Short mmCIF file of C-alpha atoms in Angstrom, two decimals:
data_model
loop_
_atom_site.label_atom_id
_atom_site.label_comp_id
_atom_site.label_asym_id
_atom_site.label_seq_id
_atom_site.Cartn_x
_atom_site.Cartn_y
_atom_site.Cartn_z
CA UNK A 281 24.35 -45.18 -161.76
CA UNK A 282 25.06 -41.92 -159.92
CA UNK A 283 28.57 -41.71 -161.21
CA UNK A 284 27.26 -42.31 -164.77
CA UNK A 285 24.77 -39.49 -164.99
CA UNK A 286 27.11 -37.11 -163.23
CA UNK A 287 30.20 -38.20 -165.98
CA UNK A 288 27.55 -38.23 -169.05
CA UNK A 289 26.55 -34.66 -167.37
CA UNK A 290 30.22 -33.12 -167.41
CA UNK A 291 31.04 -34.55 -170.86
CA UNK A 292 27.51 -32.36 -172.10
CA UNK A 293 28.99 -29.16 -170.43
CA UNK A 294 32.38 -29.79 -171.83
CA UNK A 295 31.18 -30.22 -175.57
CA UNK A 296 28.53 -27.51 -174.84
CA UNK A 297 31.02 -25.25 -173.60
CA UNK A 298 33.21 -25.99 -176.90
CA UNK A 299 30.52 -25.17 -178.73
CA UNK A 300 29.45 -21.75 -177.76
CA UNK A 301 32.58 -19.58 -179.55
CA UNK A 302 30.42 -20.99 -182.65
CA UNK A 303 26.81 -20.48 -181.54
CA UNK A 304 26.35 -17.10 -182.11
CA UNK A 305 27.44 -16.93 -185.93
CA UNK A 306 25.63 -19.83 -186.43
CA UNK A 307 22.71 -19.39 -185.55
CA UNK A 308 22.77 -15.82 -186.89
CA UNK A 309 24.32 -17.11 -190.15
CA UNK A 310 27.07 -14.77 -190.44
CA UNK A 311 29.19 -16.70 -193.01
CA UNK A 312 32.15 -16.58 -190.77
CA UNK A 313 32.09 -20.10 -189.86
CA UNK A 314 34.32 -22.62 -191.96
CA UNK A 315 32.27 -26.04 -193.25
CA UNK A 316 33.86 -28.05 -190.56
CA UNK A 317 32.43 -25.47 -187.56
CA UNK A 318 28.84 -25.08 -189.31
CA UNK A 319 28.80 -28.92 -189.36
CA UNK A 320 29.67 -29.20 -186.09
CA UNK A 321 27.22 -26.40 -184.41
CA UNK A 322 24.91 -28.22 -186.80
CA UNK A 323 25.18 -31.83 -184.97
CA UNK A 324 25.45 -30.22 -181.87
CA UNK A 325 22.57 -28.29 -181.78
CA UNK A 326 20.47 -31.54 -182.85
CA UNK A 327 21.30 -33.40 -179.75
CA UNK A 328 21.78 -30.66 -177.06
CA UNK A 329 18.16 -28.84 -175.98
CA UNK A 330 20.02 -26.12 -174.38
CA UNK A 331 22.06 -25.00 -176.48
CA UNK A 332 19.32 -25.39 -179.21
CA UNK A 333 17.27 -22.78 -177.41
CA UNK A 334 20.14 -20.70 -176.51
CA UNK A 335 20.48 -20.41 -180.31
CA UNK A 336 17.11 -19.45 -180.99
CA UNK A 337 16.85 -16.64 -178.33
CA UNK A 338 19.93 -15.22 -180.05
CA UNK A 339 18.39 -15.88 -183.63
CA UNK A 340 15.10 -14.07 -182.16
CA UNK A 341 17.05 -10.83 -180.43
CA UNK A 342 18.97 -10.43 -183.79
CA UNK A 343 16.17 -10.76 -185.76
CA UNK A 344 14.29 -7.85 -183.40
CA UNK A 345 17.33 -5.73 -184.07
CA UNK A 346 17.37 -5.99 -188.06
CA UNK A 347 13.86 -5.03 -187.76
CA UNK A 348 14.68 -2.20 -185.76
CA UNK A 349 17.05 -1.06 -188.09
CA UNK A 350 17.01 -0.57 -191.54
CA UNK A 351 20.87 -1.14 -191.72
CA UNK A 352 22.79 -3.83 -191.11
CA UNK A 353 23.73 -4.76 -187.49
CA UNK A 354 27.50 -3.74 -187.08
CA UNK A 355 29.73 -6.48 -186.39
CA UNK A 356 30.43 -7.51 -183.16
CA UNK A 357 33.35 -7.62 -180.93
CA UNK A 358 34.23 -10.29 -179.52
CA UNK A 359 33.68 -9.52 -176.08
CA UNK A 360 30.41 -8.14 -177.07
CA UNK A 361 29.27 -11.44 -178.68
CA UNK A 362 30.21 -13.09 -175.88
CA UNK A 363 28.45 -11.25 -173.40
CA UNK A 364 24.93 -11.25 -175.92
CA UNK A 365 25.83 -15.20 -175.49
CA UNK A 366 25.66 -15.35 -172.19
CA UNK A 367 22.58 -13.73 -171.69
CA UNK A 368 20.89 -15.83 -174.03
CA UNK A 369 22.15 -18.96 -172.61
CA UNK A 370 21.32 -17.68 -168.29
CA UNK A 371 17.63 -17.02 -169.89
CA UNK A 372 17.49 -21.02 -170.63
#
Protein backbone atom coordinates (compact mmCIF):
# COMPACT_ATOMS: atom_id res chain seq x y z
CA UNK A 1 0.00 0.00 0.00
CA UNK A 2 3.10 2.05 0.84
CA UNK A 3 4.62 1.54 -2.56
CA UNK A 4 1.29 2.62 -4.15
CA UNK A 5 0.90 5.99 -2.51
CA UNK A 6 4.57 6.76 -2.89
CA UNK A 7 4.30 5.73 -7.03
CA UNK A 8 0.70 7.58 -7.33
CA UNK A 9 2.77 10.50 -5.39
CA UNK A 10 5.78 10.70 -8.00
CA UNK A 11 3.48 10.33 -11.03
CA UNK A 12 1.50 13.82 -9.39
CA UNK A 13 4.96 15.62 -9.20
CA UNK A 14 5.93 14.45 -12.61
CA UNK A 15 2.65 15.71 -14.41
CA UNK A 16 2.69 18.71 -11.98
CA UNK A 17 6.08 19.50 -12.84
CA UNK A 18 5.06 19.26 -16.72
CA UNK A 19 2.60 21.45 -16.10
CA UNK A 20 4.12 24.50 -14.62
CA UNK A 21 5.98 26.02 -18.07
CA UNK A 22 2.04 26.50 -18.75
CA UNK A 23 0.70 27.73 -15.41
CA UNK A 24 1.62 31.07 -15.44
CA UNK A 25 0.01 32.16 -18.91
CA UNK A 26 -2.80 30.33 -18.02
CA UNK A 27 -3.88 31.37 -15.33
CA UNK A 28 -3.02 34.95 -16.27
CA UNK A 29 -4.67 34.42 -19.68
CA UNK A 30 -2.03 35.70 -21.81
CA UNK A 31 -3.20 34.18 -25.15
CA UNK A 32 0.12 32.59 -25.66
CA UNK A 33 -0.98 29.18 -25.02
CA UNK A 34 -2.06 26.94 -28.11
CA UNK A 35 -5.74 25.00 -27.61
CA UNK A 36 -3.98 21.81 -26.86
CA UNK A 37 -1.83 23.54 -23.70
CA UNK A 38 -5.00 25.63 -22.39
CA UNK A 39 -6.84 22.25 -22.45
CA UNK A 40 -4.38 20.63 -20.76
CA UNK A 41 -3.58 23.33 -17.80
CA UNK A 42 -7.37 23.26 -17.88
CA UNK A 43 -7.73 19.36 -16.82
CA UNK A 44 -4.89 19.66 -14.80
CA UNK A 45 -5.75 22.26 -12.67
CA UNK A 46 -9.25 20.41 -11.98
CA UNK A 47 -7.66 17.46 -10.41
CA UNK A 48 -4.41 18.83 -8.81
CA UNK A 49 -5.17 21.24 -5.46
CA UNK A 50 -1.74 22.51 -5.61
CA UNK A 51 -1.25 23.55 -8.52
CA UNK A 52 -4.85 25.00 -8.53
CA UNK A 53 -3.81 27.36 -5.76
CA UNK A 54 -0.48 27.99 -7.14
CA UNK A 55 -2.49 29.41 -10.06
CA UNK A 56 -4.59 31.57 -8.14
CA UNK A 57 -1.80 33.25 -6.05
CA UNK A 58 -0.27 34.10 -9.42
CA UNK A 59 -3.78 35.21 -10.87
CA UNK A 60 -4.10 37.38 -7.48
CA UNK A 61 -0.29 39.04 -7.60
CA UNK A 62 -0.98 39.90 -11.32
CA UNK A 63 -4.13 41.17 -10.74
CA UNK A 64 -2.49 43.56 -7.71
CA UNK A 65 -0.01 44.69 -10.31
CA UNK A 66 -2.59 45.79 -13.15
CA UNK A 67 -4.18 47.66 -10.45
CA UNK A 68 -1.10 49.24 -9.58
CA UNK A 69 -0.52 50.27 -12.88
CA UNK A 70 -2.47 51.88 -15.29
CA UNK A 71 -0.41 50.19 -18.15
CA UNK A 72 -0.07 46.99 -19.11
CA UNK A 73 2.34 44.65 -17.24
CA UNK A 74 5.45 44.21 -19.60
CA UNK A 75 6.01 40.84 -20.72
CA UNK A 76 7.99 38.61 -18.95
CA UNK A 77 11.16 36.83 -19.45
CA UNK A 78 11.36 33.72 -19.10
CA UNK A 79 13.51 33.42 -16.28
CA UNK A 80 11.46 36.01 -14.64
CA UNK A 81 8.21 34.00 -15.01
CA UNK A 82 9.79 31.30 -13.72
CA UNK A 83 11.08 32.65 -10.71
CA UNK A 84 7.29 34.62 -9.99
CA UNK A 85 6.29 30.69 -10.37
CA UNK A 86 8.17 29.51 -7.92
CA UNK A 87 7.29 31.76 -5.38
CA UNK A 88 3.80 31.23 -5.85
CA UNK A 89 4.02 27.58 -5.78
CA UNK A 90 6.79 27.52 -2.13
CA UNK A 91 3.76 29.82 -0.64
CA UNK A 92 1.37 26.58 -1.11
Amino acid sequence: MKNRKKKETKVLKSKCRSILPLLFDYACRTCELSKTQHELAREHLKSCPECSIAAKNMQSVVGILRQASNTAPARLTDDRRQRIMKTCVLRH
